[in-house]
Amino acid sequence: MAKPVILIVDDELPVLNAVERDLRQHYRSDYRMVKASSGAQALEAVRQLKQRNVPLALFLVDQRMPAMSGTELLAEAGKLYPEARKVLLTAYADTEAAITSINEIGLDYYLMKPWDPPDQNLYPVLDDLLSDWLATVPVPYEGIRVAGTLWSASCHNVKDFLARNRVPYQWLDIEKDVEARQLVETLNQEELRLPVVFFPDGAVLIAPDNRTLAEKAGLQTRATQPFYDVIIVGAGPAGLGAAVYGASEGLRTALIEREATGGQAGTSSLIENYLGFPSGVSGADLARRATVQARRFGAEILTAQEVTGVRVEDPYRIVALSDGSELSCHALIIATGVSVRRLGVPGIEPLTGAGVYYGAAVTEAASYRGEHVYIVGGANSAGQGAMFFSRYANRVTMLVRASSLAMGMSQYLVDQINTTENIEVLTRTEVVEVHGQDRLQAITIHSKDSGEKRKVPAAALFIFVGAVPHTELVAGIVERNSAGFILTGPDLTQNGQRPKNWKLKRDPYLLETSVPGIFAVGDVRHGAVRRVASAVGQGAIAVSLVHQYLKTV
Ligand SMILES: Cc1cc2nc3c(=O)[nH]c(=O)nc-3n(C[C@H](O)[C@H](O)[C@H](O)COP(=O)(O)OP(=O)(O)OC[C@H]3O[C@@H](n4cnc5c(N)ncnc54)[C@H](O)[C@@H]3O)c2cc1C
């Protein structure tokens, strides 16, 4: 823990220096003295200390100062550090003001000037106050702190980004934490922009974008080389699988991810069917392990960096990045996966992130303890979500369009749901409208059997309704099906005909696209089996195909 601070404030420099000297002599080993010669300077120092989350143990403040009296300063500064002990330095004539302050601002003590000898008149009083402070004050959190409101989409994005990138942080809800609110308000003078992210070095970011946040949080966002043997786009299970095998087999490997490693799997609360984890593994844990493993073999992993386009300049494949830079390679693996399909019902857009979430939104689970939450969807991911939220929420209602769960879900999950008391399943039912001012308050559900529409209160809505592929970056470069999924290997040869513009004398390899040296793996492929194991397996197979391809470059 950083040394707690004793703040000394006096406008008369000789007095200020004398107090500092005496305090140093006695408290130097345990406390840091910070001095200020005016109320305004002191308030600025307090604000900066708070920003860095440095504990402040004691204010020792002169009562008579121009512009702002000691009492006024303590009233203001005490809002940011309510636990700090407050001592006024007074002259005889100020005694009345000091006594009034005991009630008004919770003054702990007033000291008469001069305080000589300090052994008698200063240290005993302060020792007492400081030991009292030490016994009651909580140890401050020394990492990144994110201050905002629960019902804000931008706050959710920042928390989600940090959590998915395994960057620890402390959440400060400014609706519940008065000190945090004060601090946020001092930084947002005009309009309140959230979240505010505080770093241990005192830096502050207000409503940052992912790349700025990633850079400040120490994640790698830029490549160290201009050229790699293989570049992999997308760090879900398929991309991570390819990175582990590529790097471990000696290829110079870069893995580029726009959000967080782990992809969709990283958002899963519990993956129960992945080989080697008999009790299941959380997506976050699997992502962490795979990321460490890929790094250990020497893969470079860039996060918060999007590939916006791909160009071919034989023998190179060149990727354009969202920061305007480019990287080149001999072989390119597209592992960009899919996104959940959006639910286009009235009222939903402004509430997305504020009670409405796509996917399991694991970071939000604890916020819905004891509440009634709704899940939309009837496939495995919806079932897992329901099981996960049933541990927190009082009640979970699944809204399923099909006439039974078994039509779209693995039987083991159907069985678990049927035996979980606080999960209710409404089949042939859909959400038709979403309601709420700043956060979700209710939804309207429609029963296809009775035709009835009901508006019901809802604390949260978690949506799992299918997928769209991320293939814009290769649009017009490689062949895709009508839904945008990438065609590979045998899917490219029709009636014995190789793809248009294919000049090689061999057929495309199993996971190769219509452009030699560009491969596609995982969910982004046409006909993919959407499973973690298949994605990882394809990542590994793609690397062996890359080796074959590189022999010809
Ligand atoms: C909630 C949930 C639960 C699931 N549970 C299971 C389960 O229990 N068992 C199971 O086997 N499967 C499960 N799945 C399916 C499984 O997670 C997917 O099949 C798997 O993640 C696919 O991996 P992928 O690497 O192909 O793609 P993804 O996981 O989708 O990863 C693709 C990555 O590419 C990144 N990306 C996209 N475009 C770009 C770009 N232009 N530049 C840079 N990066 C980009 C994305 O941000 C993403 O991180 C679940 C899925 C979900 C959503």
Coordinates of C-alpha atoms and ligand atoms in Angstrom, one line a residue:
M1 CA 0.0 0.0 0.0
A2 CA 1.2 3.5 -0.8
K3 CA 2.2 5.5 2.3
P4 CA -0.9 7.4 3.7
V5 CA -0.7 11.1 3.4
I6 CA -0.9 13.8 6.0
L7 CA -2.0 17.1 4.3
I8 CA -0.7 20.3 5.9
V9 CA -2.2 23.6 4.8
D10 CA -1.1 27.1 5.9
D11 CA -0.8 30.3 4.0
E12 CA 2.1 31.5 6.1
L13 CA 5.2 29.8 4.7
P14 CA 7.3 29.8 7.9
V15 CA 4.5 28.1 9.8
L16 CA 3.9 25.6 7.0
N17 CA 7.5 24.6 7.0
A18 CA 7.7 24.4 10.7
V19 CA 4.7 22.0 10.9
E20 CA 6.1 20.0 8.1
R21 CA 9.5 19.7 9.9
D22 CA 7.9 18.6 13.1
L23 CA 5.7 16.1 11.5
R24 CA 8.5 14.6 9.4
Q25 CA 10.6 14.0 12.4
H26 CA 8.0 11.9 14.0
Y27 CA 5.9 10.3 11.2
R28 CA 8.3 10.1 8.2
S29 CA 8.6 6.3 8.2
D30 CA 4.9 5.7 8.1
Y31 CA 3.3 8.7 6.4
R32 CA 4.0 11.1 3.5
M33 CA 3.7 14.8 4.2
V34 CA 2.0 16.9 1.5
K35 CA 1.9 20.6 1.9
A36 CA -0.2 23.4 0.4
S37 CA -0.2 27.1 1.0
S38 CA -3.8 27.9 0.1
G39 CA -7.2 26.3 0.1
A40 CA -7.4 26.0 -3.7
Q41 CA -4.0 24.4 -3.9
A42 CA -5.0 22.0 -1.1
L43 CA -8.2 21.0 -2.9
E44 CA -6.3 20.3 -6.1
A45 CA -3.8 18.1 -4.2
V46 CA -6.7 16.2 -2.5
R47 CA -8.4 15.6 -5.9
Q48 CA -5.2 14.2 -7.4
L49 CA -4.5 12.0 -4.4
K50 CA -8.1 10.6 -4.7
Q51 CA -7.6 10.0 -8.4
R52 CA -4.6 7.8 -7.6
N53 CA -6.5 6.3 -4.7
V54 CA -3.8 7.3 -2.3
P55 CA -5.1 7.0 1.3
L56 CA -5.2 10.3 3.1
A57 CA -5.1 9.9 6.9
L58 CA -5.1 13.4 8.3
F59 CA -5.8 17.1 7.4
L60 CA -3.9 19.6 9.5
V61 CA -5.2 22.9 8.3
D62 CA -4.8 26.5 9.4
Q63 CA -8.1 28.2 10.1
R64 CA -7.2 31.7 9.0
M65 CA -6.4 31.8 5.3
P66 CA -7.5 34.3 2.7
A67 CA -10.1 33.2 0.1
M68 CA -11.0 30.0 1.9
S69 CA -10.9 29.4 5.7
G70 CA -9.7 26.2 7.2
T71 CA -13.2 25.1 8.1
E72 CA -14.4 25.7 4.5
L73 CA -11.6 23.7 3.1
L74 CA -12.2 20.8 5.4
A75 CA -15.9 20.8 4.6
E76 CA -15.0 20.5 0.8
A77 CA -12.0 18.2 1.0
G78 CA -13.8 16.0 3.6
K79 CA -16.3 15.0 0.9
L80 CA -13.6 13.1 -1.0
Y81 CA -12.0 11.7 2.2
P82 CA -14.7 11.4 4.8
E83 CA -12.6 9.0 6.9
A84 CA -9.6 11.3 7.2
R85 CA -9.1 12.9 10.6
K86 CA -9.5 16.7 10.6
V87 CA -7.4 19.0 12.8
L88 CA -7.5 22.8 12.7
L89 CA -4.6 25.0 13.6
T90 CA -6.1 27.9 15.4
A91 CA -5.1 31.1 17.1
Y92 CA -6.7 31.9 20.4
A93 CA -9.3 34.2 18.7
D94 CA -10.5 31.3 16.5
T95 CA -11.6 29.0 19.3
E96 CA -15.3 29.8 18.7
A97 CA -15.0 28.9 15.0
A98 CA -13.3 25.7 15.9
I99 CA -15.9 24.6 18.4
T100 CA -18.7 25.3 15.9
S101 CA -16.8 23.1 13.3
I102 CA -16.8 20.2 15.6
N103 CA -20.5 19.8 15.0
E104 CA -20.7 21.2 11.5
I105 CA -17.9 19.3 9.7
G106 CA -17.0 16.6 12.3
L107 CA -13.7 18.3 13.3
D108 CA -11.7 15.9 15.4
Y109 CA -9.4 18.4 17.2
Y110 CA -8.2 21.9 17.2
L111 CA -4.6 22.7 18.0
M112 CA -3.5 26.1 19.4
K113 CA -0.5 27.8 17.8
P114 CA 2.3 27.5 18.8
W115 CA 2.4 23.8 19.5
D116 CA 5.8 23.6 21.2
P117 CA 7.1 21.3 22.5
P118 CA 5.6 18.9 19.9
D119 CA 6.3 15.9 22.1
Q120 CA 3.7 17.3 24.5
N121 CA 1.3 19.3 22.4
L122 CA 1.4 17.8 18.9
Y123 CA 2.4 14.2 18.7
P124 CA 0.2 12.7 21.4
V125 CA -2.9 14.1 19.8
L126 CA -2.0 13.1 16.3
D127 CA -0.8 9.7 17.4
D128 CA -4.2 9.0 18.8
L129 CA -6.1 10.3 15.8
L130 CA -3.8 8.4 13.4
S131 CA -4.1 5.1 15.2
D132 CA -7.8 5.5 15.3
W133 CA -7.8 6.2 11.5
L134 CA -5.7 3.1 10.8
A135 CA -8.0 0.9 12.8
T136 CA -11.1 1.9 10.8
V137 CA -10.0 2.7 7.3
P138 CA -10.3 0.0 4.6
V139 CA -7.2 -0.8 2.7
P140 CA -7.5 1.1 -0.6
Y141 CA -7.6 -0.8 -3.9
E142 CA -4.4 -0.2 -5.8
G143 CA -5.4 -1.2 -9.3
I144 CA -7.6 0.3 -12.0
R145 CA -10.9 1.7 -10.9
V146 CA -13.9 2.2 -13.1
A147 CA -16.6 4.7 -11.9
G148 CA -20.0 4.9 -13.5
T149 CA -23.6 3.7 -13.3
L150 CA -24.9 0.3 -13.7
W151 CA -27.4 1.3 -16.3
S152 CA -25.0 2.7 -18.8
A153 CA -24.0 1.0 -22.0
S154 CA -20.6 2.7 -22.2
C155 CA -19.9 1.6 -18.6
H156 CA -20.8 -1.9 -19.5
N157 CA -18.5 -1.9 -22.5
V158 CA -15.5 -0.8 -20.5
K159 CA -16.1 -3.3 -17.7
D160 CA -16.7 -6.0 -20.2
F161 CA -13.6 -5.2 -22.2
L162 CA -11.4 -5.2 -19.1
A163 CA -13.0 -8.3 -17.7
R164 CA -12.7 -10.2 -21.0
N165 CA -9.1 -9.1 -21.3
R166 CA -8.5 -10.3 -17.7
V167 CA -7.4 -6.9 -16.5
P168 CA -8.5 -6.7 -12.8
Y169 CA -10.5 -3.5 -11.9
Q170 CA -12.6 -2.2 -9.1
W171 CA -16.1 -1.1 -9.9
L172 CA -17.4 2.1 -8.2
D173 CA -21.1 2.7 -8.6
I174 CA -21.5 6.4 -8.4
E175 CA -25.2 6.0 -7.5
K176 CA -24.2 4.2 -4.3
D177 CA -20.7 5.6 -3.6
V178 CA -20.8 9.2 -2.6
E179 CA -17.0 9.7 -2.6
A180 CA -16.8 8.2 -6.1
R181 CA -19.6 10.5 -7.3
Q182 CA -17.8 13.6 -5.9
L183 CA -14.6 12.6 -7.7
V184 CA -16.4 12.0 -11.0
E185 CA -18.1 15.3 -10.8
T186 CA -14.9 17.2 -10.2
L187 CA -13.6 15.8 -13.5
N188 CA -16.8 16.2 -15.5
Q189 CA -17.4 19.9 -15.2
E190 CA -20.0 20.3 -17.9
E191 CA -21.9 17.2 -18.9
L192 CA -21.4 13.9 -17.0
R193 CA -19.5 11.5 -19.3
L194 CA -19.1 8.0 -18.0
P195 CA -17.4 5.8 -17.2
V196 CA -14.3 7.5 -15.6
V197 CA -11.4 5.1 -15.5
F198 CA -8.7 5.8 -12.8
F199 CA -5.2 4.3 -13.1
P200 CA -2.8 3.8 -10.2
D201 CA -0.3 6.3 -11.7
G202 CA -3.0 9.1 -11.5
A203 CA -4.0 9.0 -15.1
V204 CA -7.7 9.3 -15.9
L205 CA -9.6 8.3 -19.0
I206 CA -13.2 9.5 -19.6
A207 CA -15.4 7.2 -21.7
P208 CA -12.4 5.8 -23.5
D209 CA -12.4 3.7 -26.7
N210 CA -11.1 0.2 -26.5
R211 CA -7.7 0.9 -28.0
T212 CA -6.9 3.8 -25.7
L213 CA -8.0 1.7 -22.8
A214 CA -6.0 -1.3 -23.9
E215 CA -2.9 0.7 -24.3
K216 CA -3.2 2.4 -21.0
A217 CA -4.0 -0.9 -19.3
G218 CA -0.7 -2.4 -20.7
L219 CA -2.2 -4.7 -23.4
Q220 CA -0.2 -5.1 -26.6
T221 CA -2.0 -3.3 -29.4
R222 CA 0.9 -2.8 -32.0
A223 CA 3.0 -5.4 -33.8
T224 CA 6.8 -5.5 -33.2
Q225 CA 7.5 -6.7 -36.8
P226 CA 6.2 -5.6 -40.2
F227 CA 6.2 -9.2 -41.5
Y228 CA 5.1 -12.6 -40.1
D229 CA 5.1 -16.1 -41.6
V230 CA 1.5 -16.4 -40.6
I231 CA -1.1 -13.8 -39.4
I232 CA -4.2 -15.0 -37.8
V233 CA -7.2 -12.7 -37.6
G234 CA -9.5 -13.3 -34.6
A235 CA -8.5 -14.8 -31.3
G236 CA -11.5 -17.1 -30.5
P237 CA -10.8 -20.8 -30.0
A238 CA -10.0 -21.3 -33.7
G239 CA -7.5 -18.4 -33.8
L240 CA -5.9 -19.3 -30.5
G241 CA -5.6 -22.9 -31.6
A242 CA -3.8 -21.8 -34.8
A243 CA -1.6 -19.5 -32.8
V244 CA -0.5 -22.2 -30.3
Y245 CA 0.3 -24.7 -33.1
G246 CA 1.8 -22.0 -35.4
A247 CA 4.1 -20.5 -32.8
S248 CA 5.0 -23.9 -31.2
E249 CA 6.1 -25.2 -34.7
G250 CA 8.4 -22.3 -35.2
L251 CA 6.4 -20.0 -37.4
R252 CA 6.6 -16.3 -36.8
T253 CA 3.0 -15.8 -35.7
A254 CA 0.9 -12.8 -35.1
L255 CA -2.7 -13.0 -33.8
I256 CA -4.9 -9.9 -34.2
E257 CA -8.0 -9.5 -32.1
R258 CA -10.3 -6.5 -32.1
E259 CA -11.9 -7.1 -28.6
A260 CA -10.6 -9.8 -26.3
T261 CA -9.0 -13.2 -26.7
G262 CA -11.5 -16.0 -26.2
G263 CA -14.1 -14.9 -28.8
Q264 CA -17.6 -16.2 -28.2
A265 CA -16.3 -19.0 -26.1
G266 CA -14.8 -16.5 -23.8
T267 CA -18.2 -15.2 -23.0
S268 CA -19.6 -18.6 -22.1
S269 CA -20.3 -19.2 -18.4
L270 CA -19.5 -22.9 -18.5
I271 CA -18.4 -25.1 -21.4
E272 CA -19.1 -28.6 -20.4
N273 CA -18.4 -30.6 -23.6
Y274 CA -14.7 -29.6 -24.2
L275 CA -12.3 -32.5 -24.0
G276 CA -10.3 -32.8 -20.8
F277 CA -12.6 -30.7 -18.4
P278 CA -14.9 -33.2 -16.8
S279 CA -16.5 -30.6 -14.6
G280 CA -16.7 -28.0 -17.4
V281 CA -14.5 -24.9 -17.8
S282 CA -15.6 -21.3 -17.9
G283 CA -15.0 -19.5 -21.2
A284 CA -12.9 -16.9 -19.4
D285 CA -10.6 -19.6 -17.9
L286 CA -10.2 -21.4 -21.2
A287 CA -9.4 -18.1 -22.9
R288 CA -6.8 -17.2 -20.3
R289 CA -5.1 -20.6 -20.5
A290 CA -5.0 -20.5 -24.3
T291 CA -3.7 -17.0 -24.4
V292 CA -0.9 -17.7 -22.0
Q293 CA 0.0 -20.9 -23.9
A294 CA 0.1 -19.0 -27.3
R295 CA 2.3 -16.3 -25.8
R296 CA 4.6 -18.9 -24.1
F297 CA 5.3 -20.3 -27.6
G298 CA 6.2 -16.9 -28.9
A299 CA 3.0 -15.8 -30.7
E300 CA 2.5 -12.1 -30.7
I301 CA -1.1 -11.2 -29.6
L302 CA -2.5 -7.8 -30.5
T303 CA -5.7 -6.8 -28.8
A304 CA -8.2 -3.9 -29.5
Q305 CA -6.9 -3.9 -33.1
E306 CA -9.3 -4.7 -35.9
V307 CA -8.4 -5.9 -39.4
T308 CA -10.4 -3.7 -41.7
G309 CA -9.2 -5.1 -45.1
V310 CA -7.0 -7.7 -46.8
R311 CA -4.9 -7.3 -50.0
V312 CA -3.0 -9.8 -52.0
E313 CA 0.4 -8.8 -53.5
D314 CA 2.0 -12.2 -54.3
P315 CA 3.7 -13.7 -52.5
Y316 CA 2.4 -11.5 -49.7
R317 CA -1.0 -11.2 -48.0
I318 CA -1.4 -7.8 -46.5
V319 CA -3.8 -6.8 -43.7
A320 CA -4.9 -3.3 -43.0
L321 CA -5.5 -2.4 -39.4
S322 CA -7.9 0.0 -37.8
D323 CA -5.1 2.3 -36.6
G324 CA -4.1 2.8 -40.3
S325 CA -1.1 0.6 -40.2
E326 CA -0.5 -2.5 -42.3
L327 CA 1.2 -5.9 -41.7
S328 CA 2.2 -8.5 -44.2
C329 CA 2.6 -12.2 -44.2
H330 CA 2.9 -15.3 -46.4
A331 CA -0.1 -17.1 -45.0
L332 CA -3.2 -15.6 -43.6
I333 CA -5.8 -17.4 -41.4
I334 CA -9.2 -15.9 -41.0
A335 CA -10.8 -16.9 -37.7
T336 CA -13.2 -14.0 -37.2
G337 CA -16.1 -16.1 -36.1
V338 CA -19.7 -14.8 -35.8
S339 CA -21.7 -12.3 -33.8
V340 CA -25.0 -12.9 -32.2
R341 CA -27.9 -11.7 -34.3
R342 CA -29.6 -8.6 -33.1
L343 CA -33.2 -8.7 -32.0
G344 CA -35.0 -6.0 -33.9
V345 CA -37.9 -5.1 -31.7
P346 CA -39.1 -1.6 -30.7
G347 CA -37.3 0.1 -27.8
I348 CA -34.4 -2.3 -27.7
E349 CA -31.5 -0.2 -29.1
P350 CA -31.2 2.4 -26.4
L351 CA -31.4 -0.2 -23.6
T352 CA -28.7 -2.5 -25.0
G353 CA -26.1 -2.6 -22.3
A354 CA -28.6 -1.1 -19.8
G355 CA -30.5 -4.2 -18.9
V356 CA -30.6 -5.8 -22.4
Y357 CA -27.5 -7.9 -23.2
Y358 CA -26.5 -10.1 -26.1
G359 CA -24.9 -13.3 -24.9
A360 CA -24.4 -14.3 -21.3
A361 CA -22.9 -10.9 -20.1
V362 CA -21.2 -12.8 -17.2
T363 CA -19.9 -9.6 -15.7
E364 CA -23.4 -8.4 -15.0
A365 CA -24.7 -11.6 -13.3
A366 CA -24.1 -10.4 -9.7
S367 CA -26.1 -7.2 -10.4
Y368 CA -29.3 -9.3 -10.9
R369 CA -29.1 -11.2 -7.7
G370 CA -32.6 -11.9 -6.4
E371 CA -34.2 -10.4 -9.6
H372 CA -36.4 -11.8 -12.4
V373 CA -34.5 -12.1 -15.6
Y374 CA -35.6 -13.2 -19.1
I375 CA -33.6 -15.3 -21.6
V376 CA -34.5 -15.2 -25.3
G377 CA -33.5 -18.2 -27.4
G378 CA -33.7 -22.0 -27.4
A379 CA -30.3 -23.2 -28.4
N380 CA -27.4 -24.5 -26.2
S381 CA -26.0 -21.0 -25.5
A382 CA -29.4 -19.9 -24.2
G383 CA -29.7 -23.0 -22.0
Q384 CA -26.3 -22.4 -20.5
G385 CA -27.2 -18.8 -19.9
A386 CA -30.4 -19.9 -18.1
M387 CA -28.5 -22.3 -15.9
F388 CA -25.9 -19.7 -15.1
F389 CA -28.3 -16.9 -14.2
S390 CA -30.5 -19.3 -12.2
R391 CA -27.6 -19.2 -9.6
Y392 CA -28.0 -15.5 -9.1
A393 CA -31.5 -14.4 -10.2
N394 CA -34.6 -15.2 -8.1
R395 CA -36.4 -16.3 -11.3
V396 CA -35.3 -17.0 -14.9
T397 CA -37.9 -17.2 -17.7
M398 CA -36.8 -18.6 -21.0
L399 CA -38.7 -17.3 -24.1
V400 CA -38.5 -19.9 -26.8
R401 CA -40.0 -19.6 -30.3
A402 CA -40.1 -23.3 -31.0
S403 CA -42.6 -25.6 -29.4
S404 CA -40.1 -27.5 -27.3
L405 CA -36.6 -26.9 -25.9
A406 CA -35.5 -30.3 -27.2
M407 CA -35.8 -29.0 -30.8
G408 CA -32.7 -26.8 -30.5
M409 CA -30.8 -27.9 -27.4
S410 CA -28.6 -30.8 -26.2
Q411 CA -30.5 -33.2 -24.1
Y412 CA -28.2 -32.8 -21.1
L413 CA -29.1 -29.1 -20.9
V414 CA -32.8 -29.8 -21.4
D415 CA -32.6 -32.2 -18.4
Q416 CA -30.7 -29.7 -16.2
I417 CA -33.3 -26.9 -17.0
N418 CA -36.2 -29.2 -16.3
T419 CA -34.9 -30.0 -12.9
T420 CA -33.9 -26.4 -11.9
E421 CA -36.8 -25.0 -9.9
N422 CA -36.3 -21.3 -10.6
I423 CA -36.2 -21.7 -14.4
E424 CA -39.5 -21.4 -16.3
V425 CA -39.7 -22.1 -20.0
L426 CA -42.4 -20.4 -22.2
T427 CA -42.5 -22.1 -25.6
R428 CA -44.0 -20.5 -28.8
T429 CA -43.4 -17.2 -27.1
E430 CA -41.4 -14.1 -28.3
V431 CA -40.5 -10.6 -27.1
V432 CA -42.2 -8.0 -29.2
E433 CA -41.3 -4.8 -27.4
V434 CA -38.9 -3.5 -24.8
H435 CA -39.6 -0.8 -22.3
G436 CA -37.6 1.5 -20.0
Q437 CA -36.3 5.0 -19.6
D438 CA -32.6 4.8 -18.8
R439 CA -32.7 1.1 -18.1
L440 CA -34.8 -1.9 -18.9
Q441 CA -38.0 -2.0 -16.9
A442 CA -40.4 -4.2 -18.7
I443 CA -40.9 -6.3 -21.9
T444 CA -44.0 -7.2 -23.9
I445 CA -44.2 -10.9 -24.7
H446 CA -46.5 -12.5 -27.3
S447 CA -47.8 -16.0 -27.1
K448 CA -48.2 -17.5 -30.5
D449 CA -50.7 -20.1 -29.2
S450 CA -53.2 -17.7 -27.5
G451 CA -52.3 -14.6 -29.5
E452 CA -52.1 -12.8 -26.1
K453 CA -49.7 -9.9 -25.6
R454 CA -48.6 -9.2 -22.0
K455 CA -46.4 -6.4 -20.6
V456 CA -44.3 -7.9 -17.7
P457 CA -41.7 -6.3 -15.5
A458 CA -38.2 -7.5 -16.3
A459 CA -34.8 -6.7 -14.6
A460 CA -32.7 -8.0 -17.5
L461 CA -33.1 -9.5 -20.9
F462 CA -30.3 -11.8 -22.2
I463 CA -30.5 -12.6 -25.9
F464 CA -29.2 -15.6 -27.7
V465 CA -30.8 -15.7 -31.2
G466 CA -28.3 -16.9 -33.9
A467 CA -25.3 -15.6 -35.7
V468 CA -23.9 -13.5 -38.5
P469 CA -20.3 -14.0 -39.8
H470 CA -17.6 -11.4 -39.6
T471 CA -16.3 -11.4 -43.2
E472 CA -16.5 -7.8 -44.4
L473 CA -12.7 -7.7 -44.2
V474 CA -12.4 -10.2 -47.1
A475 CA -15.5 -9.1 -49.1
G476 CA -14.6 -9.3 -52.8
I477 CA -11.4 -11.1 -52.0
V478 CA -12.4 -14.7 -51.1
E479 CA -15.6 -16.5 -52.1
R480 CA -18.5 -16.4 -49.5
N481 CA -21.9 -18.0 -49.5
S482 CA -25.1 -15.9 -49.7
A483 CA -25.2 -15.4 -45.9
G484 CA -21.5 -14.2 -45.9
F485 CA -19.8 -17.4 -44.6
I486 CA -16.5 -18.2 -46.2
L487 CA -16.2 -21.2 -48.6
T488 CA -13.2 -23.4 -48.2
G489 CA -11.7 -26.6 -49.6
P490 CA -14.2 -29.0 -51.2
D491 CA -17.0 -26.4 -51.0
L492 CA -15.1 -24.4 -53.6
T493 CA -15.0 -27.0 -56.3
Q494 CA -18.3 -27.4 -58.1
N495 CA -18.8 -30.1 -60.8
G496 CA -15.0 -30.6 -60.7
Q497 CA -14.4 -26.9 -61.5
R498 CA -11.9 -25.0 -59.4
P499 CA -12.8 -21.5 -58.2
K500 CA -12.7 -18.6 -60.6
N501 CA -9.2 -17.0 -60.8
W502 CA -7.6 -20.1 -59.2
K503 CA -4.3 -20.6 -61.0
L504 CA -2.6 -23.4 -59.2
K505 CA -2.5 -26.9 -60.5
R506 CA -3.8 -28.4 -57.2
D507 CA -7.2 -28.1 -55.6
P508 CA -7.6 -25.7 -52.6
Y509 CA -6.5 -27.4 -49.4
L510 CA -9.2 -28.5 -46.9
L511 CA -9.4 -25.2 -45.1
E512 CA -8.1 -22.9 -47.8
T513 CA -10.2 -20.2 -49.4
S514 CA -10.5 -19.3 -53.0
V515 CA -7.2 -17.4 -52.6
P516 CA -4.2 -19.6 -52.2
G517 CA -2.5 -19.0 -48.8
I518 CA -5.6 -17.5 -47.2
F519 CA -7.3 -20.0 -44.9
A520 CA -10.5 -19.9 -42.9
V521 CA -11.2 -21.7 -39.7
G522 CA -14.0 -22.0 -37.0
D523 CA -17.5 -20.5 -37.1
V524 CA -16.8 -18.1 -39.9
R525 CA -16.6 -21.1 -42.4
H526 CA -19.6 -22.2 -44.4
G527 CA -21.0 -25.3 -42.9
A528 CA -19.0 -25.0 -39.7
V529 CA -19.9 -27.1 -36.7
R530 CA -20.2 -24.4 -34.1
R531 CA -18.3 -25.9 -31.3
V532 CA -15.1 -25.0 -29.4
A533 CA -13.4 -28.3 -30.1
S534 CA -14.0 -28.1 -33.8
A535 CA -12.7 -24.5 -33.9
V536 CA -9.6 -25.4 -32.0
G537 CA -9.1 -28.5 -34.2
Q538 CA -9.4 -26.5 -37.3
G539 CA -6.9 -24.0 -36.0
A540 CA -4.4 -26.9 -35.6
I541 CA -5.2 -28.4 -39.1
A542 CA -4.9 -25.0 -40.7
V543 CA -1.3 -24.7 -39.4
S544 CA -0.3 -28.0 -41.0
L545 CA -1.8 -26.7 -44.3
V546 CA 0.1 -23.5 -43.9
H547 CA 3.3 -25.5 -43.7
Q548 CA 2.5 -27.2 -46.9
Y549 CA 1.6 -23.9 -48.5
L550 CA 4.8 -22.2 -47.3
K551 CA 6.9 -24.9 -49.1
T552 CA 5.6 -23.5 -52.4
V553 CA 6.1 -19.8 -51.7
Ligands
LIG1 C1 -22.6 -18.0 -24.9 C2 -22.0 -19.1 -25.8 C3 -21.8 -20.4 -25.2 C4 -21.2 -21.4 -26.0 N1 -21.0 -22.6 -25.4 C5 -20.4 -23.6 -26.1 C6 -20.2 -24.9 -25.5 O1 -20.5 -25.1 -24.3 N2 -19.5 -25.8 -26.2 C7 -19.1 -25.6 -27.5 O2 -18.5 -26.5 -28.0 N3 -19.3 -24.4 -28.1 C8 -20.0 -23.4 -27.4 N4 -20.2 -22.2 -28.0 C9 -19.8 -22.0 -29.4 C10 -18.3 -21.7 -29.5 O3 -18.0 -20.7 -28.5 C11 -18.0 -21.2 -30.8 O4 -18.2 -22.2 -31.7 C12 -16.5 -20.8 -30.9 O5 -16.2 -19.8 -30.0 C13 -16.1 -20.4 -32.3 O6 -14.8 -20.0 -32.3 P1 -14.1 -19.1 -33.5 O7 -12.7 -18.9 -33.0 O8 -14.4 -19.7 -34.8 O9 -14.9 -17.8 -33.4 P2 -15.3 -16.7 -32.2 O10 -15.3 -17.4 -30.9 O11 -16.5 -16.0 -32.7 O12 -14.0 -15.7 -32.2 C14 -13.8 -14.8 -33.3 C15 -13.0 -13.7 -32.8 O13 -12.6 -12.9 -33.9 C16 -12.6 -11.5 -33.6 N5 -12.8 -10.7 -34.8 C17 -13.9 -10.6 -35.6 N6 -13.6 -9.8 -36.6 C18 -12.4 -9.3 -36.4 C19 -11.6 -8.4 -37.2 N7 -12.0 -7.8 -38.3 N8 -10.3 -8.1 -36.7 C20 -9.9 -8.6 -35.5 N9 -10.6 -9.5 -34.8 C21 -11.8 -9.9 -35.3 C22 -13.8 -11.4 -32.6 O14 -13.7 -10.3 -31.8 C23 -13.7 -12.7 -31.9 O15 -13.0 -12.6 -30.7 C24 -20.8 -21.1 -27.3 C25 -21.0 -19.9 -27.9 C26 -21.6 -18.8 -27.1 C27 -21.8 -17.5 -27.7

